[in-house]
């Protein structure tokens, strides 16, 4: 993943005729913070490994989520931090790129162990973060509750010791420190609309692109299917979608797409997948998942769940369904050399970070599949994180409607600029997105 992120930056920099020094600056992270720390779990001390990587802050404070997962590695965190630099630039927000992670399976921890771990990690990164320095957020297996523990712990580290000569911080200053983390609980500095933002942003982007694709310009060649296959000319209601991953991103993408009239026919989680030919109800499916622990076996159509409607399929089969739009929203590298030839979707919206390997991306793009790159597709989350930070810094509280309106405007603007670039230069969306981001960073 790191090689891939650095590879596309190098390729883009070459196309833009940038010097070696500039390329190095775009590749190398500014800081790598690496920790080993001990937390008591199951009554005994356990050593955990954690990272915070600050890639580039040319456009503003480092920004990026914190991931709790047994598969976290330094290379993965660095790759994700690098992609955050590009993503913030693509979305046109004044942030740079960072990312954090802890090697842990949080599902094996009790809530109090998870809290101890989150607080310990927050204490370790506290010297390196702040509202104008580095602003972390949730990512895989972290949520607003975890952000609350972390922001609380962070603020404790910022209150001067009574023995110090330092002036105590005012209530307003302490309040502003909450802007250090985004994705907080609403009512505790969090913004309305953040939970749904990544999924909502993805749907806004898909709709904005569909309008362009119907106009049909750059996809005449080599993506010849657009002209031969009229399916995209069908109304949104005719378009079928399969969503891999039914967590924060996948669920809200499915729910909002369904509300917008798309037909979501399949969803999956780590235990399995469900396919309902006539379109499923994401809300009912979530309810069913809550009761059964997985979406597999949740055949929910309209307002009911019934065995007659659908069938249980494997996670692999979901990716290979003959749908119009495939939305990988779980983990990286799920579409790769092994399954790329079996992918039948015409559009892939990369809601997860790095769900396609380079090999699969090259193969599918050549075949004419439109790939909406992650740096654009899932930038709705960081965009609303920016809106949360903005409200905290200005001491404002916006309605959900205002947040959603701003998100829509910013996402549509990002699509417009990237589409225009890809059209003018006759390059794929991914290349256009990277060129736009790198130009914005280099020009600053
Ligand atoms: P999450 O933990 O809420 O959900 C992940 C989902 O993927 C779960 O439903 C899990 O069961 C499922 N999953 C795991 N392995 C799977 C497999 N092999 N097959 C099918 N499903 C599988 O995480 P999330 O916040 O939804 O993030 C998902 C992806 O989106 C990640 O790549 C993350 O980096 C990216 N992302 C998230 C945000 C955000 O705002 N949460 C923003 C940008 C990008």
CSV table of C-alpha atoms and ligand atoms in Angstrom, one decimal:
chain,number,residue,atom,x,y,z
A,1,UNK,CA,0.0,0.0,0.0
A,2,UNK,CA,2.9,2.4,0.9
A,3,UNK,CA,4.7,1.5,-2.3
A,4,UNK,CA,1.5,2.1,-4.3
A,5,UNK,CA,0.8,5.5,-2.6
A,6,UNK,CA,4.4,6.6,-3.2
A,7,UNK,CA,4.4,5.2,-6.7
A,8,UNK,CA,1.4,7.3,-7.9
A,9,UNK,CA,2.9,10.4,-6.3
A,10,UNK,CA,6.2,9.8,-8.1
A,11,UNK,CA,4.4,9.1,-11.4
A,12,UNK,CA,2.2,12.3,-11.0
A,13,UNK,CA,5.3,14.4,-10.1
A,14,UNK,CA,7.0,13.1,-13.2
A,15,UNK,CA,4.1,14.1,-15.4
A,16,UNK,CA,4.1,17.6,-13.7
A,17,UNK,CA,7.9,17.8,-14.3
A,18,UNK,CA,8.7,18.4,-10.6
A,19,UNK,CA,12.2,18.4,-9.2
A,20,UNK,CA,13.7,15.5,-7.2
A,21,UNK,CA,13.7,17.6,-4.0
A,22,UNK,CA,10.0,18.4,-4.3
A,23,UNK,CA,9.2,14.7,-5.0
A,24,UNK,CA,11.2,13.7,-1.8
A,25,UNK,CA,9.2,16.3,0.1
A,26,UNK,CA,6.0,14.8,-1.1
A,27,UNK,CA,7.1,11.2,-0.4
A,28,UNK,CA,8.8,11.4,3.0
A,29,UNK,CA,6.7,12.0,6.1
A,30,UNK,CA,7.7,14.9,8.3
A,31,UNK,CA,7.6,12.8,11.5
A,32,UNK,CA,7.1,9.2,12.5
A,33,UNK,CA,6.1,8.7,16.1
A,34,UNK,CA,6.3,5.1,17.2
A,35,UNK,CA,5.5,3.9,20.7
A,36,UNK,CA,5.4,0.7,22.8
A,37,UNK,CA,3.1,1.1,25.8
A,38,UNK,CA,1.7,-1.1,28.5
A,39,UNK,CA,-2.0,-1.3,29.4
A,40,UNK,CA,-3.6,-3.7,31.9
A,41,UNK,CA,-5.9,-6.1,30.1
A,42,UNK,CA,-7.5,-9.3,31.6
A,43,UNK,CA,-5.7,-8.4,34.9
A,44,UNK,CA,-2.2,-8.5,33.4
A,45,UNK,CA,0.0,-6.0,31.7
A,46,UNK,CA,0.0,-6.2,27.9
A,47,UNK,CA,2.4,-4.4,25.6
A,48,UNK,CA,0.8,-2.6,22.6
A,49,UNK,CA,2.5,-0.9,19.6
A,50,UNK,CA,1.2,2.4,18.4
A,51,UNK,CA,2.0,5.0,15.7
A,52,UNK,CA,1.2,8.6,14.8
A,53,UNK,CA,2.7,9.6,11.5
A,54,UNK,CA,2.6,13.2,10.3
A,55,UNK,CA,3.2,13.3,6.6
A,56,UNK,CA,2.9,16.8,5.3
A,57,UNK,CA,1.5,20.1,6.7
A,58,UNK,CA,2.0,22.4,3.8
A,59,UNK,CA,-1.8,23.2,3.5
A,60,UNK,CA,-2.6,23.2,7.3
A,61,UNK,CA,-2.5,21.1,10.5
A,62,UNK,CA,-1.9,17.3,10.0
A,63,UNK,CA,-5.3,15.5,9.8
A,64,UNK,CA,-6.1,11.8,9.9
A,65,UNK,CA,-7.8,9.0,11.8
A,66,UNK,CA,-6.7,6.6,14.4
A,67,UNK,CA,-7.1,2.9,13.6
A,68,UNK,CA,-7.4,0.1,16.1
A,69,UNK,CA,-6.7,-3.2,14.2
A,70,UNK,CA,-4.5,-6.3,14.7
A,71,UNK,CA,-3.2,-5.8,11.2
A,72,UNK,CA,-1.9,-2.2,11.7
A,73,UNK,CA,1.7,-1.7,10.6
A,74,UNK,CA,4.0,1.3,10.3
A,75,UNK,CA,4.0,1.1,6.5
A,76,UNK,CA,0.2,1.0,6.5
A,77,UNK,CA,-0.1,4.0,8.8
A,78,UNK,CA,2.5,5.9,6.6
A,79,UNK,CA,0.6,5.1,3.4
A,80,UNK,CA,-2.7,6.3,5.0
A,81,UNK,CA,-1.0,9.5,6.2
A,82,UNK,CA,0.4,10.1,2.7
A,83,UNK,CA,-3.1,9.6,1.2
A,84,UNK,CA,-4.6,12.0,3.8
A,85,UNK,CA,-2.3,14.7,2.5
A,86,UNK,CA,-3.6,14.1,-1.0
A,87,UNK,CA,-7.2,13.7,0.1
A,88,UNK,CA,-7.3,17.0,2.1
A,89,UNK,CA,-5.8,18.8,-1.0
A,90,UNK,CA,-8.4,17.1,-3.3
A,91,UNK,CA,-11.3,18.2,-1.0
A,92,UNK,CA,-9.9,21.7,-0.9
A,93,UNK,CA,-9.7,21.9,2.9
A,94,UNK,CA,-6.8,23.6,4.8
A,95,UNK,CA,-5.3,20.5,6.4
A,96,UNK,CA,-2.3,18.3,5.7
A,97,UNK,CA,-2.0,14.5,6.2
A,98,UNK,CA,-1.5,12.4,9.2
A,99,UNK,CA,-2.6,9.0,10.6
A,100,UNK,CA,-2.4,6.9,13.7
A,101,UNK,CA,-2.9,3.3,14.7
A,102,UNK,CA,-2.6,0.8,17.4
A,103,UNK,CA,-1.9,-2.9,16.8
A,104,UNK,CA,-4.9,-4.4,18.7
A,105,UNK,CA,-8.0,-6.4,18.3
A,106,UNK,CA,-10.5,-4.1,20.2
A,107,UNK,CA,-13.2,-6.8,19.9
A,108,UNK,CA,-11.2,-8.8,22.5
A,109,UNK,CA,-11.2,-6.0,25.0
A,110,UNK,CA,-13.8,-5.0,27.6
A,111,UNK,CA,-15.0,-1.5,27.5
A,112,UNK,CA,-12.9,-0.4,30.4
A,113,UNK,CA,-9.8,-2.0,28.8
A,114,UNK,CA,-10.6,-0.1,25.6
A,115,UNK,CA,-10.8,3.1,27.5
A,116,UNK,CA,-7.5,2.5,29.3
A,117,UNK,CA,-5.8,1.8,25.9
A,118,UNK,CA,-7.4,4.9,24.3
A,119,UNK,CA,-6.4,7.2,27.1
A,120,UNK,CA,-2.8,5.7,27.2
A,121,UNK,CA,-2.4,6.3,23.4
A,122,UNK,CA,-3.8,9.9,23.7
A,123,UNK,CA,-1.2,10.7,26.5
A,124,UNK,CA,1.6,9.4,24.2
A,125,UNK,CA,0.6,11.5,21.2
A,126,UNK,CA,-0.4,14.6,23.3
A,127,UNK,CA,2.9,16.4,22.8
A,128,UNK,CA,2.6,16.2,19.1
A,129,UNK,CA,-1.0,17.2,18.5
A,130,UNK,CA,-3.2,20.3,18.9
A,131,UNK,CA,-5.9,22.3,17.1
A,132,UNK,CA,-3.3,24.0,14.9
A,133,UNK,CA,-0.8,21.2,14.8
A,134,UNK,CA,-2.4,17.8,14.3
A,135,UNK,CA,-6.1,16.9,14.5
A,136,UNK,CA,-6.8,13.1,14.8
A,137,UNK,CA,-10.2,11.5,14.1
A,138,UNK,CA,-11.9,8.1,14.2
A,139,UNK,CA,-11.0,5.4,11.6
A,140,UNK,CA,-11.5,1.6,11.6
A,141,UNK,CA,-12.7,0.3,15.0
A,142,UNK,CA,-12.6,3.7,16.6
A,143,UNK,CA,-15.6,6.0,17.2
A,144,UNK,CA,-16.9,9.1,18.9
A,145,UNK,CA,-16.8,7.5,22.3
A,146,UNK,CA,-13.1,6.7,21.9
A,147,UNK,CA,-12.5,10.3,20.6
A,148,UNK,CA,-14.2,11.6,23.8
A,149,UNK,CA,-11.9,9.6,26.0
A,150,UNK,CA,-8.9,10.8,24.0
A,151,UNK,CA,-9.9,14.5,23.9
A,152,UNK,CA,-10.5,14.3,27.7
A,153,UNK,CA,-7.1,12.8,28.3
A,154,UNK,CA,-5.4,15.2,25.9
A,155,UNK,CA,-7.0,18.3,27.7
A,156,UNK,CA,-5.7,16.9,31.0
A,157,UNK,CA,-2.2,17.1,29.7
A,158,UNK,CA,-2.7,20.7,28.7
A,159,UNK,CA,-3.8,22.0,32.1
A,160,UNK,CA,-0.7,23.5,33.7
A,161,UNK,CA,0.5,22.0,36.9
A,162,UNK,CA,-0.5,24.3,39.9
A,163,UNK,CA,3.2,24.5,40.8
A,164,UNK,CA,4.1,25.9,37.3
A,165,UNK,CA,4.2,29.7,36.8
A,166,UNK,CA,2.0,29.3,33.7
A,167,UNK,CA,-1.3,31.2,33.5
A,168,UNK,CA,-4.3,28.8,33.8
A,169,UNK,CA,-6.2,28.3,30.6
A,170,UNK,CA,-9.6,30.1,30.3
A,171,UNK,CA,-12.8,28.1,29.7
A,172,UNK,CA,-12.8,29.3,26.1
A,173,UNK,CA,-9.2,28.2,25.6
A,174,UNK,CA,-10.0,24.8,27.0
A,175,UNK,CA,-13.1,24.6,24.9
A,176,UNK,CA,-11.0,25.3,21.8
A,177,UNK,CA,-8.6,22.5,22.7
A,178,UNK,CA,-11.5,20.1,21.9
A,179,UNK,CA,-10.9,21.0,18.3
A,180,UNK,CA,-7.8,18.8,18.6
A,181,UNK,CA,-10.0,15.8,17.9
A,182,UNK,CA,-12.9,15.5,15.4
A,183,UNK,CA,-15.6,12.9,15.2
A,184,UNK,CA,-16.5,13.8,18.8
A,185,UNK,CA,-19.9,13.2,20.4
A,186,UNK,CA,-22.5,15.7,19.4
A,187,UNK,CA,-23.1,18.0,22.4
A,188,UNK,CA,-19.5,17.6,23.3
A,189,UNK,CA,-18.0,19.5,20.4
A,190,UNK,CA,-18.9,17.0,17.8
A,191,UNK,CA,-20.8,18.2,14.7
A,192,UNK,CA,-24.1,17.0,13.4
A,193,UNK,CA,-23.7,15.1,10.2
A,194,UNK,CA,-20.2,13.7,10.9
A,195,UNK,CA,-21.4,10.1,11.5
A,196,UNK,CA,-23.0,9.9,8.0
A,197,UNK,CA,-20.5,12.2,6.3
A,198,UNK,CA,-18.2,9.7,4.5
A,199,UNK,CA,-21.1,7.7,3.1
A,200,UNK,CA,-23.1,10.8,2.3
A,201,UNK,CA,-20.1,12.3,0.5
A,202,UNK,CA,-19.6,9.2,-1.5
A,203,UNK,CA,-23.2,9.2,-2.7
A,204,UNK,CA,-23.0,13.0,-3.6
A,205,UNK,CA,-19.9,12.2,-5.6
A,206,UNK,CA,-21.4,9.3,-7.4
A,207,UNK,CA,-24.5,11.3,-8.3
A,208,UNK,CA,-22.4,14.3,-9.5
A,209,UNK,CA,-20.3,11.9,-11.7
A,210,UNK,CA,-23.3,10.2,-13.1
A,211,UNK,CA,-24.5,13.5,-14.4
A,212,UNK,CA,-21.2,14.0,-16.1
A,213,UNK,CA,-21.0,10.5,-17.5
A,214,UNK,CA,-24.4,10.9,-19.0
A,215,UNK,CA,-23.1,13.9,-20.9
A,216,UNK,CA,-20.5,11.4,-22.1
A,217,UNK,CA,-17.3,13.1,-23.1
A,218,UNK,CA,-14.0,11.7,-21.9
A,219,UNK,CA,-15.3,8.2,-21.6
A,220,UNK,CA,-15.6,7.8,-25.3
A,221,UNK,CA,-12.2,6.2,-25.4
A,222,UNK,CA,-10.8,3.9,-24.2
A,223,UNK,CA,-13.7,3.4,-21.9
A,224,UNK,CA,-15.9,2.4,-24.8
A,225,UNK,CA,-18.6,0.7,-22.8
A,226,UNK,CA,-20.3,4.0,-22.0
A,227,UNK,CA,-21.4,4.4,-25.5
A,228,UNK,CA,-22.2,0.8,-26.2
A,229,UNK,CA,-23.9,0.0,-22.9
A,230,UNK,CA,-26.9,2.2,-22.3
A,231,UNK,CA,-27.3,1.1,-18.7
A,232,UNK,CA,-25.8,4.2,-17.2
A,233,UNK,CA,-28.3,6.2,-19.2
A,234,UNK,CA,-31.0,4.6,-17.1
A,235,UNK,CA,-32.3,6.7,-14.3
A,236,UNK,CA,-30.6,6.2,-10.9
A,237,UNK,CA,-33.4,3.9,-9.9
A,238,UNK,CA,-32.3,1.4,-12.4
A,239,UNK,CA,-28.7,1.3,-11.1
A,240,UNK,CA,-27.8,-1.6,-8.9
A,241,UNK,CA,-25.2,-1.3,-6.1
A,242,UNK,CA,-23.3,-3.8,-4.1
A,243,UNK,CA,-21.6,-2.6,-0.9
A,244,UNK,CA,-18.7,-4.5,0.7
A,245,UNK,CA,-18.5,-3.7,4.5
A,246,UNK,CA,-21.4,-2.7,6.6
A,247,UNK,CA,-19.7,-0.4,9.1
A,248,UNK,CA,-19.9,3.3,9.4
A,249,UNK,CA,-19.0,4.0,5.8
A,250,UNK,CA,-20.7,1.1,4.1
A,251,UNK,CA,-23.9,1.4,6.0
A,252,UNK,CA,-24.5,5.1,5.5
A,253,UNK,CA,-23.5,4.8,1.8
A,254,UNK,CA,-26.1,2.0,1.4
A,255,UNK,CA,-28.7,3.9,3.4
A,256,UNK,CA,-28.3,7.2,1.6
A,257,UNK,CA,-27.9,5.7,-1.8
A,258,UNK,CA,-31.1,3.8,-1.2
A,259,UNK,CA,-32.9,7.0,-0.1
A,260,UNK,CA,-31.7,8.7,-3.3
A,261,UNK,CA,-33.3,5.9,-5.3
A,262,UNK,CA,-30.4,3.6,-6.2
A,263,UNK,CA,-31.1,-0.1,-5.8
A,264,UNK,CA,-28.8,-1.6,-3.2
A,265,UNK,CA,-28.9,-5.3,-3.9
A,266,UNK,CA,-26.1,-6.7,-1.7
A,267,UNK,CA,-24.1,-5.9,1.4
A,268,UNK,CA,-21.5,-7.7,3.4
A,269,UNK,CA,-19.6,-7.7,6.7
A,270,UNK,CA,-16.6,-9.7,7.9
A,271,UNK,CA,-18.9,-12.7,8.5
A,272,UNK,CA,-20.6,-13.0,5.2
A,273,UNK,CA,-22.9,-11.3,2.6
A,274,UNK,CA,-26.5,-11.1,1.6
A,275,UNK,CA,-28.0,-10.6,-1.9
A,276,UNK,CA,-31.5,-9.4,-2.5
A,277,UNK,CA,-32.2,-9.1,-6.2
A,278,UNK,CA,-35.1,-6.7,-5.9
A,279,UNK,CA,-33.1,-4.3,-3.6
A,280,UNK,CA,-32.7,-4.5,0.1
A,281,UNK,CA,-33.5,-2.2,3.0
A,282,UNK,CA,-30.2,-1.1,4.6
A,283,UNK,CA,-32.0,0.1,7.8
A,284,UNK,CA,-33.8,-3.2,8.3
A,285,UNK,CA,-30.7,-5.1,7.4
A,286,UNK,CA,-28.8,-3.2,10.1
A,287,UNK,CA,-31.5,-4.0,12.6
A,288,UNK,CA,-31.3,-7.7,11.6
A,289,UNK,CA,-27.4,-7.6,11.9
A,290,UNK,CA,-27.8,-6.1,15.4
A,291,UNK,CA,-30.0,-9.0,16.4
A,292,UNK,CA,-28.0,-11.8,14.7
A,293,UNK,CA,-24.4,-10.4,14.7
A,294,UNK,CA,-24.1,-10.5,10.9
A,295,UNK,CA,-25.8,-9.3,7.7
A,296,UNK,CA,-25.6,-12.9,6.3
A,297,UNK,CA,-29.2,-14.3,6.5
A,298,UNK,CA,-30.8,-10.8,6.7
A,299,UNK,CA,-33.0,-10.7,3.6
A,300,UNK,CA,-34.7,-7.4,4.3
A,301,UNK,CA,-36.7,-5.8,1.6
A,302,UNK,CA,-39.1,-2.8,2.2
A,303,UNK,CA,-40.1,-3.0,5.8
A,304,UNK,CA,-39.7,-6.7,6.4
A,305,UNK,CA,-37.0,-9.4,6.5
A,306,UNK,CA,-38.0,-12.6,4.8
A,307,UNK,CA,-36.2,-15.7,3.6
A,308,UNK,CA,-38.0,-15.7,0.3
A,309,UNK,CA,-36.4,-12.4,-0.9
A,310,UNK,CA,-32.7,-13.1,-0.9
A,311,UNK,CA,-29.8,-15.5,-0.5
A,312,UNK,CA,-26.7,-15.7,1.5
A,313,UNK,CA,-23.5,-15.3,-0.5
A,314,UNK,CA,-19.8,-15.2,0.3
A,315,UNK,CA,-17.8,-12.0,0.6
A,316,UNK,CA,-15.9,-12.9,-2.5
A,317,UNK,CA,-19.1,-13.5,-4.5
A,318,UNK,CA,-20.4,-10.0,-3.5
A,319,UNK,CA,-17.4,-8.4,-5.3
A,320,UNK,CA,-18.1,-10.4,-8.4
A,321,UNK,CA,-21.9,-9.7,-8.7
A,322,UNK,CA,-23.1,-8.3,-12.0
A,323,UNK,CA,-24.0,-4.9,-10.6
A,324,UNK,CA,-23.6,-1.4,-12.0
A,325,UNK,CA,-21.8,0.1,-9.1
A,326,UNK,CA,-19.4,-1.8,-6.7
A,327,UNK,CA,-18.6,0.0,-3.4
A,328,UNK,CA,-15.8,-1.6,-1.5
A,329,UNK,CA,-16.1,0.0,2.0
A,330,UNK,CA,-14.2,-2.4,4.3
A,331,UNK,CA,-10.4,-3.0,4.0
A,332,UNK,CA,-7.6,-2.5,1.5
A,333,UNK,CA,-6.5,-4.7,-1.4
A,334,UNK,CA,-9.8,-6.6,-1.6
A,335,UNK,CA,-9.8,-6.3,-5.4
A,336,UNK,CA,-6.6,-7.8,-6.6
A,337,UNK,CA,-4.8,-10.0,-9.2
A,338,UNK,CA,-6.8,-13.0,-8.0
A,339,UNK,CA,-10.3,-11.6,-8.5
A,340,UNK,CA,-10.0,-8.7,-10.9
A,341,UNK,CA,-11.0,-10.7,-14.0
A,342,UNK,CA,-14.2,-11.6,-12.3
A,343,UNK,CA,-15.3,-8.1,-11.4
A,344,UNK,CA,-18.4,-7.1,-13.5
A,345,UNK,CA,-19.3,-3.7,-12.1
A,346,UNK,CA,-19.0,-0.7,-14.4
A,347,UNK,CA,-18.2,1.8,-11.7
A,348,UNK,CA,-16.2,1.2,-8.6
A,349,UNK,CA,-16.4,3.7,-5.8
A,350,UNK,CA,-13.4,3.3,-3.5
A,351,UNK,CA,-15.0,4.1,-0.2
A,352,UNK,CA,-12.4,2.2,1.8
A,353,UNK,CA,-8.8,3.4,1.6
A,354,UNK,CA,-6.9,1.5,-1.1
A,355,UNK,CA,-9.4,-1.3,-1.8
A,356,UNK,CA,-7.8,-1.9,-5.3
A,357,UNK,CA,-4.3,-3.1,-5.8
A,358,UNK,CA,-2.3,-1.3,-8.5
A,359,UNK,CA,-2.5,-4.4,-10.7
A,360,UNK,CA,-6.3,-4.5,-10.4
A,361,UNK,CA,-6.6,-0.8,-10.9
A,362,UNK,CA,-4.6,-0.9,-14.1
A,363,UNK,CA,-6.5,-3.9,-15.4
A,364,UNK,CA,-10.0,-2.6,-14.6
A,365,UNK,CA,-9.3,0.9,-15.9
A,366,UNK,CA,-8.0,-0.5,-19.2
A,367,UNK,CA,-11.2,-2.6,-19.4
A,368,UNK,CA,-13.2,0.6,-19.2
A,369,UNK,CA,-14.3,0.4,-15.6
A,370,UNK,CA,-14.6,3.9,-14.0
A,371,UNK,CA,-12.8,3.9,-10.7
A,372,UNK,CA,-13.7,6.8,-8.4
A,373,UNK,CA,-10.4,7.0,-6.4
A,374,UNK,CA,-10.5,6.8,-2.6
A,375,UNK,CA,-8.9,10.2,-2.2
A,376,UNK,CA,-12.0,11.7,-3.8
A,377,UNK,CA,-14.7,9.1,-3.0
A,378,UNK,CA,-14.3,9.0,0.8
A,379,UNK,CA,-13.2,12.6,1.3
A,380,UNK,CA,-16.7,13.5,2.7
A,381,UNK,CA,-15.5,12.3,6.2
A,382,UNK,CA,-12.5,14.6,6.4
A,383,UNK,CA,-14.5,17.4,4.9
A,384,UNK,CA,-17.1,17.3,7.7
A,385,UNK,CA,-14.3,16.8,10.2
A,386,UNK,CA,-13.0,20.1,8.9
A,387,UNK,CA,-16.4,21.6,9.4
A,388,UNK,CA,-16.4,20.3,13.0
A,389,UNK,CA,-13.0,21.8,13.6
A,390,UNK,CA,-14.1,25.1,12.0
A,391,UNK,CA,-17.2,25.3,14.3
A,392,UNK,CA,-15.1,24.5,17.4
A,393,UNK,CA,-12.5,27.2,16.5
A,394,UNK,CA,-15.2,29.8,15.9
A,395,UNK,CA,-17.4,28.6,18.8
A,396,UNK,CA,-20.3,28.0,16.5
A,397,UNK,CA,-22.9,25.1,16.3
A,398,UNK,CA,-24.4,24.4,12.9
A,399,UNK,CA,-27.6,22.6,12.1
A,400,UNK,CA,-27.3,19.2,10.3
A,401,UNK,CA,-28.9,20.8,7.2
A,402,UNK,CA,-26.2,23.5,7.1
A,403,UNK,CA,-23.4,20.9,7.5
A,404,UNK,CA,-24.9,18.7,4.7
A,405,UNK,CA,-25.3,21.7,2.4
A,406,UNK,CA,-21.7,22.7,2.9
A,407,UNK,CA,-20.6,19.1,2.3
A,408,UNK,CA,-22.6,18.9,-0.9
A,409,UNK,CA,-21.2,22.1,-2.2
A,410,UNK,CA,-17.6,21.1,-1.4
A,411,UNK,CA,-17.9,17.5,-2.8
A,412,UNK,CA,-19.6,18.8,-6.0
A,413,UNK,CA,-16.8,21.4,-6.4
A,414,UNK,CA,-14.2,18.7,-6.0
A,415,UNK,CA,-15.9,16.5,-8.6
A,416,UNK,CA,-16.2,19.5,-11.0
A,417,UNK,CA,-12.5,20.4,-10.8
A,418,UNK,CA,-11.3,16.8,-11.1
A,419,UNK,CA,-13.7,16.0,-13.9
A,420,UNK,CA,-12.6,19.0,-15.9
A,421,UNK,CA,-9.0,18.1,-15.4
A,422,UNK,CA,-9.5,14.5,-16.5
A,423,UNK,CA,-11.5,15.8,-19.5
A,424,UNK,CA,-9.0,18.4,-20.6
A,425,UNK,CA,-6.0,16.2,-20.2
A,426,UNK,CA,-7.8,12.9,-21.1
A,427,UNK,CA,-6.6,11.2,-18.0
A,428,UNK,CA,-8.4,8.9,-15.6
A,429,UNK,CA,-10.1,10.4,-12.5
A,430,UNK,CA,-7.4,9.0,-10.2
A,431,UNK,CA,-4.6,10.7,-12.1
A,432,UNK,CA,-6.5,13.9,-12.3
A,433,UNK,CA,-7.1,13.9,-8.5
A,434,UNK,CA,-3.4,13.3,-7.7
A,435,UNK,CA,-2.4,16.0,-10.2
A,436,UNK,CA,-4.8,18.5,-8.6
A,437,UNK,CA,-3.7,17.7,-5.1
A,438,UNK,CA,0.0,17.9,-5.9
A,439,UNK,CA,-0.3,21.1,-7.8
A,440,UNK,CA,-2.2,22.6,-4.8
A,441,UNK,CA,0.5,21.6,-2.4
A,442,UNK,CA,3.4,22.6,-4.5
A,443,UNK,CA,1.9,26.0,-5.4
A,444,UNK,CA,1.5,26.9,-1.7
B,1,LIG,P1,-15.9,0.1,10.4
B,1,LIG,O1,-15.0,-0.6,11.3
B,1,LIG,O2,-17.1,0.9,10.9
B,1,LIG,O3,-16.5,-0.9,9.3
B,1,LIG,C1,-15.8,-1.9,8.6
B,1,LIG,C2,-16.8,-2.9,8.1
B,1,LIG,O4,-16.1,-3.8,7.2
B,1,LIG,C3,-17.4,-3.8,9.1
B,1,LIG,O5,-18.8,-3.9,8.8
B,1,LIG,C4,-16.7,-5.1,9.0
B,1,LIG,O6,-17.5,-6.2,9.3
B,1,LIG,C5,-16.5,-5.1,7.5
B,1,LIG,N1,-15.5,-6.0,7.0
B,1,LIG,C6,-14.2,-6.3,7.5
B,1,LIG,N2,-13.6,-7.2,6.8
B,1,LIG,C7,-14.5,-7.5,5.8
B,1,LIG,C8,-14.4,-8.4,4.7
B,1,LIG,N3,-13.4,-9.2,4.5
B,1,LIG,N4,-15.5,-8.5,3.8
B,1,LIG,C9,-16.6,-7.7,4.0
B,1,LIG,N5,-16.7,-6.9,5.1
B,1,LIG,C10,-15.6,-6.8,5.9
B,1,LIG,O7,-15.0,1.0,9.5
B,1,LIG,P2,-15.4,2.3,8.6
B,1,LIG,O8,-15.2,3.5,9.4
B,1,LIG,O9,-16.7,2.0,7.9
B,1,LIG,O10,-14.2,2.3,7.5
B,1,LIG,C11,-14.2,1.4,6.4
B,1,LIG,C12,-13.1,1.9,5.4
B,1,LIG,O11,-13.4,3.2,5.1
B,1,LIG,C13,-11.7,1.9,5.9
B,1,LIG,O12,-10.8,1.6,4.8
B,1,LIG,C14,-11.4,3.3,6.4
B,1,LIG,O13,-10.1,3.7,6.4
B,1,LIG,C15,-12.2,4.0,5.3
B,1,LIG,N6,-12.6,5.4,5.7
B,1,LIG,C16,-13.4,5.6,6.8
B,1,LIG,C17,-13.8,6.9,7.0
B,1,LIG,C18,-14.8,7.2,8.2
B,1,LIG,O14,-15.2,8.3,8.3
B,1,LIG,N7,-15.1,6.2,9.0
B,1,LIG,C19,-13.4,8.0,6.2
B,1,LIG,C20,-12.6,7.7,5.1
B,1,LIG,C21,-12.2,6.4,4.9
